[in-house]
Short mmCIF file of C-alpha atoms and ligand atoms in Angstrom, two decimals:
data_model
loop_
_atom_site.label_atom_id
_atom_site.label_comp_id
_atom_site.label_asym_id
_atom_site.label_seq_id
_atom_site.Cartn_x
_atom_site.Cartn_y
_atom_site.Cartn_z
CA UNK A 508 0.00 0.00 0.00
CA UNK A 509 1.26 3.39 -0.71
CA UNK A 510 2.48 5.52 2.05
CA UNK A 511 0.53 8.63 3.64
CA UNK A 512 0.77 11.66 3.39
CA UNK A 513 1.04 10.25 -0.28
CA UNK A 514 -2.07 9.02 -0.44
CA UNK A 515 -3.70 12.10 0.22
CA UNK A 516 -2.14 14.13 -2.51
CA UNK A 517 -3.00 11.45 -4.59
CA UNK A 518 -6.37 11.06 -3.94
CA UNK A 519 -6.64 15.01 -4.21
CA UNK A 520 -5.40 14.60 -7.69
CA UNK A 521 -7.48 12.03 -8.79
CA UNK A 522 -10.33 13.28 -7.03
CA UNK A 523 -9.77 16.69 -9.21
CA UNK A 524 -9.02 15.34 -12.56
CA UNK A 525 -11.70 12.81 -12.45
CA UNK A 526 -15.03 14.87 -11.10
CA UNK A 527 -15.15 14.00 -7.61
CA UNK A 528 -14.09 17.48 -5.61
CA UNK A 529 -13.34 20.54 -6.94
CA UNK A 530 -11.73 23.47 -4.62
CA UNK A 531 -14.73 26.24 -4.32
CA UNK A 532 -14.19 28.66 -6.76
CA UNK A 533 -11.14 27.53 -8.11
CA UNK A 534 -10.98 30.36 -11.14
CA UNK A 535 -10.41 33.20 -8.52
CA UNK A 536 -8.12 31.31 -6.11
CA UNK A 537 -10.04 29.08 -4.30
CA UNK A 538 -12.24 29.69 -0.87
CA UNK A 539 -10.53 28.75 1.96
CA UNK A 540 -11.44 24.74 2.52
CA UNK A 541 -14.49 25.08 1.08
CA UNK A 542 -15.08 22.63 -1.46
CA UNK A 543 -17.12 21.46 -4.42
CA UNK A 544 -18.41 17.88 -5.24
CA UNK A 545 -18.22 17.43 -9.30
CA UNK A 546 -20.47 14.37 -11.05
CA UNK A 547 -18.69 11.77 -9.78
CA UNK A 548 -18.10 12.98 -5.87
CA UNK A 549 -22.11 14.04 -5.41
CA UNK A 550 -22.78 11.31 -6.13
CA UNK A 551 -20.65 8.54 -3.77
CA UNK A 552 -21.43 11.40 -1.01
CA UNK A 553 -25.52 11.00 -1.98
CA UNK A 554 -24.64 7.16 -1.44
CA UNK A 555 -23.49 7.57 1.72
CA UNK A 556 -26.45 10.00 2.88
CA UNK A 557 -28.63 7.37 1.68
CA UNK A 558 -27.43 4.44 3.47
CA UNK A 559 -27.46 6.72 6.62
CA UNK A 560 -31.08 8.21 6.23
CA UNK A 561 -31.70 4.34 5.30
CA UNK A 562 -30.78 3.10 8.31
CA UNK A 563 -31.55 5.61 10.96
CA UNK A 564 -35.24 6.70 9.67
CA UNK A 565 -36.54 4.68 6.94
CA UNK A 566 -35.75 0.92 8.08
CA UNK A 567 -37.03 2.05 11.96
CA UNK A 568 -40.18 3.05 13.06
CA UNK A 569 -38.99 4.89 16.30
CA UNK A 570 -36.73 7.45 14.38
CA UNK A 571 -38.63 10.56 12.32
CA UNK A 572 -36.59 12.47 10.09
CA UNK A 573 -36.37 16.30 9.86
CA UNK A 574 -35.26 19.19 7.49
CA UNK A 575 -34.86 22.27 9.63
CA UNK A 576 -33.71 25.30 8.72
CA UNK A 577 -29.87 26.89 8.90
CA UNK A 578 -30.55 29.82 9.95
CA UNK A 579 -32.49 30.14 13.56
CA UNK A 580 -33.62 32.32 16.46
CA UNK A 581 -30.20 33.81 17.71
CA UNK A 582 -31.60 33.20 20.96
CA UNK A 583 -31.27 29.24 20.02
CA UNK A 584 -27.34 29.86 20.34
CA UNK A 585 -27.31 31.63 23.63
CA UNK A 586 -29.42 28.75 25.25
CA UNK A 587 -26.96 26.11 23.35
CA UNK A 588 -23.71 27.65 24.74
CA UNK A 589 -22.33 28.40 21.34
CA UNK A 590 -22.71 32.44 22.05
CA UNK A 591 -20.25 31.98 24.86
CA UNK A 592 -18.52 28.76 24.77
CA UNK A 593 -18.02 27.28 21.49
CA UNK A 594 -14.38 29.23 20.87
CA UNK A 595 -10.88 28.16 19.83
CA UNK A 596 -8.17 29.20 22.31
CA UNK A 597 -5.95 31.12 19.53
CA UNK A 598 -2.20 31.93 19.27
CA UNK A 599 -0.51 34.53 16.60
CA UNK A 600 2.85 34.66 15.67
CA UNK A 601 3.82 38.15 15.24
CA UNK A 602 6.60 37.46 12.80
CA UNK A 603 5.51 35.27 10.36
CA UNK A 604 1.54 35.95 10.88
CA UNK A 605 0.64 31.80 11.01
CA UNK A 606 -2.01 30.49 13.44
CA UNK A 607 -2.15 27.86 15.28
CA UNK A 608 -4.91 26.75 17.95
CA UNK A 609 -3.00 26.31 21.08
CA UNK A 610 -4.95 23.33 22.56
CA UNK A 611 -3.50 21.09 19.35
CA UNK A 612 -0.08 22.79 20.02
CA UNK A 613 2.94 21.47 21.09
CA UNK A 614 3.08 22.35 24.87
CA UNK A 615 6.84 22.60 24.87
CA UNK A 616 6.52 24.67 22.18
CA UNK A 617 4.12 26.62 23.43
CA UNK A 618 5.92 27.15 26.77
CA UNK A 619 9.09 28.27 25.47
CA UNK A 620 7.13 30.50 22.97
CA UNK A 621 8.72 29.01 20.26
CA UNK A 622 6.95 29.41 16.27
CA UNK A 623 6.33 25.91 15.36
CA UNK A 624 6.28 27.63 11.96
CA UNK A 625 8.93 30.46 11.41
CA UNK A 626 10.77 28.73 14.60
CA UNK A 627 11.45 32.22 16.36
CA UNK A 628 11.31 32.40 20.32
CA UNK A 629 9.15 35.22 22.23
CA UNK A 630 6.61 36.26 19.02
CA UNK A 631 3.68 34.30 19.86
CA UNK A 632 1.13 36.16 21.37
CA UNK A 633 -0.99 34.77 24.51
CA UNK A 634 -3.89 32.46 23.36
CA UNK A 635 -7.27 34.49 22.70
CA UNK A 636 -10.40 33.10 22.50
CA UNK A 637 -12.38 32.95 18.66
CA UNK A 638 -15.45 32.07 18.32
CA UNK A 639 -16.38 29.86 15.78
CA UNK A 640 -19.73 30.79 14.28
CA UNK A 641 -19.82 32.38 11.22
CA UNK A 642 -22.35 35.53 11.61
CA UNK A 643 -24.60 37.44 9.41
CA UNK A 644 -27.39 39.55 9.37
CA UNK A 645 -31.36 39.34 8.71
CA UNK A 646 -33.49 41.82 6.97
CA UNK A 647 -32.12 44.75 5.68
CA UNK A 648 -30.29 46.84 8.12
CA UNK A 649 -26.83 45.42 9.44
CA UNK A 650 -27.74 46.32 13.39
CA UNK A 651 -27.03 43.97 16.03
CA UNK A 652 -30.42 43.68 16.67
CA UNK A 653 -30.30 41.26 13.30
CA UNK A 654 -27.60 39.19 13.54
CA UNK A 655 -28.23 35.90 13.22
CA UNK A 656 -25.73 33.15 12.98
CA UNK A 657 -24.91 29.99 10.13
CA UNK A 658 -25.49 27.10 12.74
CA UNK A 659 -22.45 25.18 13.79
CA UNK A 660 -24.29 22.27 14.12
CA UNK A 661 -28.04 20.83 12.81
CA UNK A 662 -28.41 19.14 16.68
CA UNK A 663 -30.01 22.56 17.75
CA UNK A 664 -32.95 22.17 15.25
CA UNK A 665 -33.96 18.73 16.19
CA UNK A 666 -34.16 19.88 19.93
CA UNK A 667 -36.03 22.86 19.19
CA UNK A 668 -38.88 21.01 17.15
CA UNK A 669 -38.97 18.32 19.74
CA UNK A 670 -42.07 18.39 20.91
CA UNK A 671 -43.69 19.40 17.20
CA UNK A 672 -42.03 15.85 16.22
CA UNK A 673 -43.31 13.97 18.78
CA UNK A 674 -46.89 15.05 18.66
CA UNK A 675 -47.51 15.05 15.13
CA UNK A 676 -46.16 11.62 14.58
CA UNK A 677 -47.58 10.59 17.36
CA UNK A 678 -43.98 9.01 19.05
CA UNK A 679 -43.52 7.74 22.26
CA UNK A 680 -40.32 7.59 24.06
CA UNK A 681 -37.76 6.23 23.21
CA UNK A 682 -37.89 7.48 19.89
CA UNK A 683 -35.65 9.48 17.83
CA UNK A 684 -35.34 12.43 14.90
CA UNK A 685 -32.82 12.56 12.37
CA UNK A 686 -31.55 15.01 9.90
CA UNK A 687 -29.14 15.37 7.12
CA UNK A 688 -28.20 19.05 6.80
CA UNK A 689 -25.33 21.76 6.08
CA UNK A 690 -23.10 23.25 9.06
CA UNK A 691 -20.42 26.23 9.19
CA UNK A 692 -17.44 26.95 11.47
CA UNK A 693 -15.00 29.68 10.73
CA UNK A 694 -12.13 27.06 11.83
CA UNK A 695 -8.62 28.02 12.60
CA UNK A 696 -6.78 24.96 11.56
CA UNK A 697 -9.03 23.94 8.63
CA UNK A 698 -7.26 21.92 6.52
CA UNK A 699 -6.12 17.69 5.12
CA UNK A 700 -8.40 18.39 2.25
CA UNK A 701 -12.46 17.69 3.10
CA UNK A 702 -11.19 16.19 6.72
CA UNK A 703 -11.71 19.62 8.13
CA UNK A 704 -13.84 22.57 6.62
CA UNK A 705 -15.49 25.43 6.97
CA UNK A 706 -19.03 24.15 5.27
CA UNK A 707 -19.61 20.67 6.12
CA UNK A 708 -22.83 18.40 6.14
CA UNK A 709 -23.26 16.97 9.17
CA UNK A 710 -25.55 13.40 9.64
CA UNK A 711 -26.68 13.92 12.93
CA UNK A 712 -29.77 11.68 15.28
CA UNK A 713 -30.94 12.67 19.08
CA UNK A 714 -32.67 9.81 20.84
CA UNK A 715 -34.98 10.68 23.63
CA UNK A 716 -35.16 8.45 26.16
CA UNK A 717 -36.33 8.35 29.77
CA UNK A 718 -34.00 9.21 32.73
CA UNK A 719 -32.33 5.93 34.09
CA UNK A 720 -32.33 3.99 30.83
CA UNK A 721 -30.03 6.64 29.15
CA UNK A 722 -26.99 4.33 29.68
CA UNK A 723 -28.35 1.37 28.24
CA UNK A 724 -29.70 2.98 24.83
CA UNK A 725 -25.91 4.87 25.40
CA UNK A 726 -24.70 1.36 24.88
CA UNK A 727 -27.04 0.13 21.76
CA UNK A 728 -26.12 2.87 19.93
CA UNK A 729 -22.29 2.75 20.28
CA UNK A 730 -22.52 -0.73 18.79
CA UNK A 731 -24.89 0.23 16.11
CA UNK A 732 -22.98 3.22 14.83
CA UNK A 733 -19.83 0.81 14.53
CA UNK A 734 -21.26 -1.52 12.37
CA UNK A 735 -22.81 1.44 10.41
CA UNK A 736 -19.24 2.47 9.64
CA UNK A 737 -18.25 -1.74 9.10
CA UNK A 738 -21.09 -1.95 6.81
CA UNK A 739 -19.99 1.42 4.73
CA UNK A 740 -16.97 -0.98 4.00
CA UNK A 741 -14.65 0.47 5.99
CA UNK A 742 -11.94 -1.99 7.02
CA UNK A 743 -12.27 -3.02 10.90
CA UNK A 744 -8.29 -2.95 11.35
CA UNK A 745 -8.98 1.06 10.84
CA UNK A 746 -11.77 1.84 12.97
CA UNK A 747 -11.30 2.32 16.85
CA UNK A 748 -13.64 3.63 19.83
CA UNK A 749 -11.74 6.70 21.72
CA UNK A 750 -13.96 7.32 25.22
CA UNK A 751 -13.77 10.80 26.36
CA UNK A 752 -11.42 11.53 29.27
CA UNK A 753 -12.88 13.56 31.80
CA UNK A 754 -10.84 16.71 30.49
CA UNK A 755 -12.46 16.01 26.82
CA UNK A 756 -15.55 15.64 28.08
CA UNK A 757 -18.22 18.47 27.93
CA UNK A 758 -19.32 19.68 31.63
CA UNK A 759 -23.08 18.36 30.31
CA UNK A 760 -22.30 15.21 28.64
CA UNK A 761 -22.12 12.18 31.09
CA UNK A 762 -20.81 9.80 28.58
CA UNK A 763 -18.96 10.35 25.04
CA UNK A 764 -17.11 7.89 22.53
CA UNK A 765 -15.78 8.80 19.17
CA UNK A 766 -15.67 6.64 16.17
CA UNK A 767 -11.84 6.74 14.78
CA UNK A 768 -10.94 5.85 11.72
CA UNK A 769 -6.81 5.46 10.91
CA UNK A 770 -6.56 7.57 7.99
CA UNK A 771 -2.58 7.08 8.22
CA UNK A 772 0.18 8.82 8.02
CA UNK A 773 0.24 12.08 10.07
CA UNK A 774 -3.38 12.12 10.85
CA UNK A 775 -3.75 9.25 11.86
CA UNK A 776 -6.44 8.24 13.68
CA UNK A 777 -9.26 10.85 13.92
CA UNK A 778 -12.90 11.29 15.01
CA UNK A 779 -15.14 10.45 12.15
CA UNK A 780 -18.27 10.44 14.97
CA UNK A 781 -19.05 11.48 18.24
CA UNK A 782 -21.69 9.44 20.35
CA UNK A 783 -22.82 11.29 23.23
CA UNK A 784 -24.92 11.03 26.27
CA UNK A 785 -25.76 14.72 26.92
CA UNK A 786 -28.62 14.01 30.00
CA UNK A 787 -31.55 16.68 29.61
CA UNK A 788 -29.03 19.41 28.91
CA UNK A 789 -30.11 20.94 25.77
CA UNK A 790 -33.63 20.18 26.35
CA UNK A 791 -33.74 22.42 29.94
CA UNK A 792 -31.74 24.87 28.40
CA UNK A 793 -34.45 25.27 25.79
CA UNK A 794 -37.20 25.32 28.23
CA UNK A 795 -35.03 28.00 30.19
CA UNK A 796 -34.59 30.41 27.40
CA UNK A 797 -37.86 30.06 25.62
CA UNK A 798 -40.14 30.36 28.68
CA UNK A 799 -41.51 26.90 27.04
CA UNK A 800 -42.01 23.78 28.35
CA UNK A 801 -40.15 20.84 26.51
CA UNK A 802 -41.80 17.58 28.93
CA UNK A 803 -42.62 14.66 27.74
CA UNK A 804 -45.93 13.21 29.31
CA UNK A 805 -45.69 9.41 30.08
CA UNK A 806 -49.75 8.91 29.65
CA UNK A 807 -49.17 5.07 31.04
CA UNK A 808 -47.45 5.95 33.91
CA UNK A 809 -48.66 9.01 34.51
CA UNK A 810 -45.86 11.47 34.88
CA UNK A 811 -43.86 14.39 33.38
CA UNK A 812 -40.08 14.68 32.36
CA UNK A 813 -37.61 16.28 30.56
CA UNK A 814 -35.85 13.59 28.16
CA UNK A 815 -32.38 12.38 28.02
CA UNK A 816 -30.97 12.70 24.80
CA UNK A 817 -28.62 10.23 23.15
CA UNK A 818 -27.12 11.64 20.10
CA UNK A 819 -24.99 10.46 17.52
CA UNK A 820 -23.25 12.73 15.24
CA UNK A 821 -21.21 11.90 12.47
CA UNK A 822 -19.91 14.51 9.16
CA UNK A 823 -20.97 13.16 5.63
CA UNK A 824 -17.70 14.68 4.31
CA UNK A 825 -15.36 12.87 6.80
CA UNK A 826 -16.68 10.06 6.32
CA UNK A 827 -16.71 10.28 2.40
CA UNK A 828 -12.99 10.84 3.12
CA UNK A 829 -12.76 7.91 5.02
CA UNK A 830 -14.18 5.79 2.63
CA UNK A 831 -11.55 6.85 -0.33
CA UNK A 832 -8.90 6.79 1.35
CA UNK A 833 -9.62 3.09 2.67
CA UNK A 834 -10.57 2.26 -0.65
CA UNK A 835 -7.42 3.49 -2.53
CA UNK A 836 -4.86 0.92 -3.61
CA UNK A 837 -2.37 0.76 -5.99
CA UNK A 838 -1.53 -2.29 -8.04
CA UNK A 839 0.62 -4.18 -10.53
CA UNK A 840 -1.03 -6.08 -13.03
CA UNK A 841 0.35 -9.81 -14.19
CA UNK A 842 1.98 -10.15 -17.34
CA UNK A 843 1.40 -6.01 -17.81
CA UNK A 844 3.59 -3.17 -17.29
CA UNK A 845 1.82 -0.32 -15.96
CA UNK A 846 0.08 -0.85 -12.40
CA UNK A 847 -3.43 -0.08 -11.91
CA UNK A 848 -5.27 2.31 -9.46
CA UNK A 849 -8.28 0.82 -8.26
CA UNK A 850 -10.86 2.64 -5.67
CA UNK A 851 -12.41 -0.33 -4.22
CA UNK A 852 -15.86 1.21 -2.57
CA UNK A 853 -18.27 -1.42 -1.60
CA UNK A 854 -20.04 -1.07 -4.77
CA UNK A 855 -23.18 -0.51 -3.51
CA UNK A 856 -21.59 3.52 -2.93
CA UNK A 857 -19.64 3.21 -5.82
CA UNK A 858 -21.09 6.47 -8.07
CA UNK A 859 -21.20 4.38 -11.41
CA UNK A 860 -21.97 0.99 -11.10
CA UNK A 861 -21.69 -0.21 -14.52
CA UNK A 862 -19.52 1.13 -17.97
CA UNK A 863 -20.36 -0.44 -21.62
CA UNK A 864 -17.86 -0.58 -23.93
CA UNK A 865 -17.87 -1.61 -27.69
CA UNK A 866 -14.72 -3.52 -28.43
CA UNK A 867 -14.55 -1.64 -31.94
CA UNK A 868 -16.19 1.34 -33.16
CA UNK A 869 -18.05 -0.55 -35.83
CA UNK A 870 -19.91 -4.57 -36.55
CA UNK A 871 -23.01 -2.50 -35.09
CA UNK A 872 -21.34 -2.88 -31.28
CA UNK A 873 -21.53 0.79 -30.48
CA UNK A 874 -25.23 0.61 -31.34
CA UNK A 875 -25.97 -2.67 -29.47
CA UNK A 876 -23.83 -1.04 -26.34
CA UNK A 877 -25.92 1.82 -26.51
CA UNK A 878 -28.53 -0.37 -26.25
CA UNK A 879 -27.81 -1.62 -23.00
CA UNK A 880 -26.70 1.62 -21.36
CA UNK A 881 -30.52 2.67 -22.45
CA UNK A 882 -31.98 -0.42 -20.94
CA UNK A 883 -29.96 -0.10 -17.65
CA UNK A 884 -29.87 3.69 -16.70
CA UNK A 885 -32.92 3.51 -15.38
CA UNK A 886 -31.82 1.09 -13.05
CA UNK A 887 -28.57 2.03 -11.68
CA UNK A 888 -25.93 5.21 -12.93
CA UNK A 889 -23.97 3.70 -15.98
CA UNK A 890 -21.42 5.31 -17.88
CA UNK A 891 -20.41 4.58 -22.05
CA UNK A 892 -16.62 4.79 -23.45
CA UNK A 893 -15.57 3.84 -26.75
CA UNK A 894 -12.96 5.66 -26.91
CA UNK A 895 -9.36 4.18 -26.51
CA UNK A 896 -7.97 0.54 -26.15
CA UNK A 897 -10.19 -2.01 -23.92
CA UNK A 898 -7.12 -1.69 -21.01
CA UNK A 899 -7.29 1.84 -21.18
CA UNK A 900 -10.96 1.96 -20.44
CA UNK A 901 -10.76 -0.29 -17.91
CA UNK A 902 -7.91 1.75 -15.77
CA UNK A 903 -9.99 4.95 -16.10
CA UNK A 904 -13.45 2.89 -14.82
CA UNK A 905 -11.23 1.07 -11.94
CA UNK A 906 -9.93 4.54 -10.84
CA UNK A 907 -13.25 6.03 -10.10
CA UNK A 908 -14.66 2.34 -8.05
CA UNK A 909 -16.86 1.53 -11.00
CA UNK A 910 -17.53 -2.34 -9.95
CA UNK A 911 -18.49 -3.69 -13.45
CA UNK A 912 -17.61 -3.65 -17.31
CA UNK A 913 -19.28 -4.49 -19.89
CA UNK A 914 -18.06 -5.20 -23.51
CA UNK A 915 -19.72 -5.84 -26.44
CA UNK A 916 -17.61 -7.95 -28.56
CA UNK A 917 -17.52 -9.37 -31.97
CA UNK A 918 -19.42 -12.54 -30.37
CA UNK A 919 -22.16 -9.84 -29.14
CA UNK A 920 -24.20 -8.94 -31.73
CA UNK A 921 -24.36 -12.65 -32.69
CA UNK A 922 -25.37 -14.44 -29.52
CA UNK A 923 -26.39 -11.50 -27.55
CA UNK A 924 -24.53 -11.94 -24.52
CA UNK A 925 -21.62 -9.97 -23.57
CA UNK A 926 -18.46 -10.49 -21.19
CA UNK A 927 -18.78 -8.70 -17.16
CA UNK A 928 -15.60 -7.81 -15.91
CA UNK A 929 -15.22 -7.63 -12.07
CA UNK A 930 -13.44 -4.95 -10.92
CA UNK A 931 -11.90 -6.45 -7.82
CA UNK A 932 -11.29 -10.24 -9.00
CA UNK A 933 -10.51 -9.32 -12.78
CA UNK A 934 -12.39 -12.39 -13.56
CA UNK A 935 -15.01 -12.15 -16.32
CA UNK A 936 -18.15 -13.37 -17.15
CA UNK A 937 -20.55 -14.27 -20.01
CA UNK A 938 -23.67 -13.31 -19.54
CA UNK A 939 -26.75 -12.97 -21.90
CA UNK A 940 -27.89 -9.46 -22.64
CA UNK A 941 -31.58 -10.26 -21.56
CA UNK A 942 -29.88 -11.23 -18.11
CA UNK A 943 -27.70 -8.41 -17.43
CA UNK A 944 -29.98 -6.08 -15.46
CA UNK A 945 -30.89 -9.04 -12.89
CA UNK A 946 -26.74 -10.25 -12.76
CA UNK A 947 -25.81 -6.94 -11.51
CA UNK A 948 -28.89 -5.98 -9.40
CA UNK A 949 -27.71 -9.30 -7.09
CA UNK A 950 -24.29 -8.21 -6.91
CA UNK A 951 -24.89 -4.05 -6.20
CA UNK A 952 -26.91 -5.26 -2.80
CA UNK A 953 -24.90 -5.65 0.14
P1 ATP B 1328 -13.16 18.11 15.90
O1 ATP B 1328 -12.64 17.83 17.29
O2 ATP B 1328 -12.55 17.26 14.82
O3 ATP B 1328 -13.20 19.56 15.55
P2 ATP B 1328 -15.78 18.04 16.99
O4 ATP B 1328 -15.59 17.17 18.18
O5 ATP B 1328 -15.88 19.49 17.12
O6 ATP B 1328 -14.69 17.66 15.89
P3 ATP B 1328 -18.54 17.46 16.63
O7 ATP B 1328 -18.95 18.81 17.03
O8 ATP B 1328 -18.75 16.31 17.59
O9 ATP B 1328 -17.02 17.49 16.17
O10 ATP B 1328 -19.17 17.13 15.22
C1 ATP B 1328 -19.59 15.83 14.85
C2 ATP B 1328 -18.97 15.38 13.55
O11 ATP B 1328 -19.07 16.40 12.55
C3 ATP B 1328 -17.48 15.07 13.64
O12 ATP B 1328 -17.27 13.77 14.09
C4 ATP B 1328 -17.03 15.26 12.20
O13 ATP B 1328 -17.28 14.07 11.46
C5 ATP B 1328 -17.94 16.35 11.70
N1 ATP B 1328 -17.25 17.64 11.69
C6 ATP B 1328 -17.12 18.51 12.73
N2 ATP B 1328 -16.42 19.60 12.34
C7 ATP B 1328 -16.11 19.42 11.03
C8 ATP B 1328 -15.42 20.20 10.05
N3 ATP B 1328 -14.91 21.39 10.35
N4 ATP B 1328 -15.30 19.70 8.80
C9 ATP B 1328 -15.82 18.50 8.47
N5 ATP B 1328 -16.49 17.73 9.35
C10 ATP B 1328 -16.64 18.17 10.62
#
């Protein structure tokens, strides 16, 4: 396997030249990690989203989904914390103007006031606080009286519409909501491509539950979110729980685990999702600042409380990241010279699942391969090359994860079957034309 940080350049490369992510508007500069998902990346991170929303809301029938809005009552980040607490400890270096956030610092370095950048002694200023919400303003008059902020997170809309959720689906707790949705933070230390940005989706669930069983359901859903992540194909040798040490842990939360997952190198191994236990925290705090009662009423028993919340919280983008860079391998071929680069997604997240290729540009197999793509593009995203040798064509359609090809040969427009090439085994089948559609539907399904 290649090495890291390697891998990442070369998946930024590949991920450029071949449609996946683009930097945000590239023609003036580029935005400061922001980025853009071309054909290819929008959809393997749609893939993802889907096997999430899948699995937390449509295959349950105690978890309701939700679409709430970015932008909310300012008074929503007060009751959160965010106004006050959600900062960056912050250290300049007067010489040579870097940044660095001194709670990831070296704290040798950061004692002998020492640039870990420009490497002079005494320029560093003390750390300062930044706040991390990006801010704007509502209506037409920039006062203060307007601002609102881009939320940091898309927990704060679930809790808000807690009680709308549970009434008009008519839940009982335990039950859940879930949403898919866009988040902003005006990082410091942005950066290892779409590992850490500035807009991020994030894939986020609370689970209310009653007081008392909060550790138990703590428990169900640490195991469930690690199989969600086994499932997604990433490899088990990468993926680690880190519990919270009582420094790490949030003055609210009374248990928290991350999901890991070794993306090498440097990095290393990083949170890809957080599972908390944060009691009734957010839930009082909402009742607090919006004069509003947020209770659950337990008609069988008779009684009134304020829900714990379970939540588990994990970023579409890391976790596209994660699965690229575990599916990224470089290979050598037998009996060829050049290797092969071969993204091996499962292929049920693999963006095209099928490419059709005429042998030669004439007999009528261009015609009968358009043909196929026809019959199978409603069924799954195909692609059609005709242009360059068969190996060619194959390297390109390995180096975006695309599972199966399919080439009409001279033997084609004969017998109507054609030859499926597996992506991952090389071997290749023959397989009538009038089967094709059901041969790859049983082998996209995982
Ligand atoms: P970190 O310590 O890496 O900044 P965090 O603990 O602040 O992360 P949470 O607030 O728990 O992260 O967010 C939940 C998930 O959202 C993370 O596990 C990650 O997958 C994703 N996420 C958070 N911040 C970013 C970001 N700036 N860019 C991309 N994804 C992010």
């Amino acid at each position: 396997m290649a090495g890291f940080p390697e891998v990442m350049d070369k998946l930024v490369s590949l991920c450029k030249r071949r449609g996946f992510i683009f930097q945000s508007s590239e023609i003036y500069g580029g935005t400061g990690s922001v980025w853009d998902y071309g054909p290819l990346g929008v959809e393997l991170k749609k893939n993802i989203k889907d096997r999430w929303w899948n699995a937390m809301v449509r295959s349950r029938d105690d978890i309701e989904g939700l679409d709430a809005a970015i932008l909310m009552h300012p008074r929503t980040w007060e009751a959160s914390g965010h106004v006050a607490g959600f900062t960056d400890p912050l250290v300049d270096c007067k010489q040579c103007k870097a940044r660095f956030r001194a709670d990831k610092m070296d704290p040798k370095k950061l004692e002998a006031n020492v640039c870990p950048n420009c490497g002079n002694k005494g320029t560093l200023t003390e750390p300062r606080l930044f706040n991390l919400m990006f801010k704007t303003f509502m209506g037409a008059l920039e006062e203060s009286s307007s601002v609102v902020y881009l939320r940091p997170e898309t927990a704060q809309g679930i809790f808000v519409n807690f009680l709308n959720v549970q009434q008009s689906a008519r839940q009982k707790v335990p039950f859940g909501i879930a949403q898919i949705g866009k988040a902003f933070r005006n990082e410091i230390t942005p950066g290892n491509f779409i590992f850490r940005t500035r807009e991020f989706e994030q894939m986020e669930m609370q689970f209310f539950v009653e007081p008392g069983t909060d550790m138990e359901w703590f428990e169900q859903w640490k195991a469930l979110r690690m199989q969600w992540h086994l499932d997604l194909g990433l490899s088990p040798e990468r993926l680690e729980f880190h519990q919270h040490t009582d420094t790490e842990l949030a003055h609210y939360a009374r248990a928290a685990f991350d999901v890991t997952f070794d993306f090498g190198g440097t990095l290393g191994h990083q949170e890809i999702e957080g599972v908390h236990n944060r009691g009734d925290f957010d839930l009082s705090q909402h009742q607090q600042y919006s004069g509003k009662k947020l209770e659950y009423f337990d008609q069988v028993n008779n009684k009134r409380y304020v829900p714990y919340v379970i939540e588990t919280s994990v970023g579409a983008d890391r976790v596209t990241l994660a699965a690229l860079v575990n599916a990224y391998r470089e290979e050598t071929v037998e009996g060829e010279s050049e290797g092969r680069v071969v993204l091996g997604l499962k292929p049920s997240i693999a963006p095209i699942k099928a490419a059709i290729f005429p042998l030669t540009k004439k007999d009528g197999q261009p015609e009968m391969a358009r043909k196929i793509v026809d019959d199978l593009r409603g069924a799954f995203p195909v692609d059609y090359d005709e242009t360059g040798s068969i190996g060619k064509r194959y390297r390109r359609q390995d180096e975006v994860g695309t599972p199966f090809c399919i080439t009409v040969d001279g033997q084609s427009t004969g017998d109507q079957t054609v030859t499926v090439r597996n992506r991952d085994s090389l071997a290749q089948d023959r397989v009538d034309v009038s089967q094709l559609k059901g041969y790859l539907a049983g082998k996209l399904v995982d």
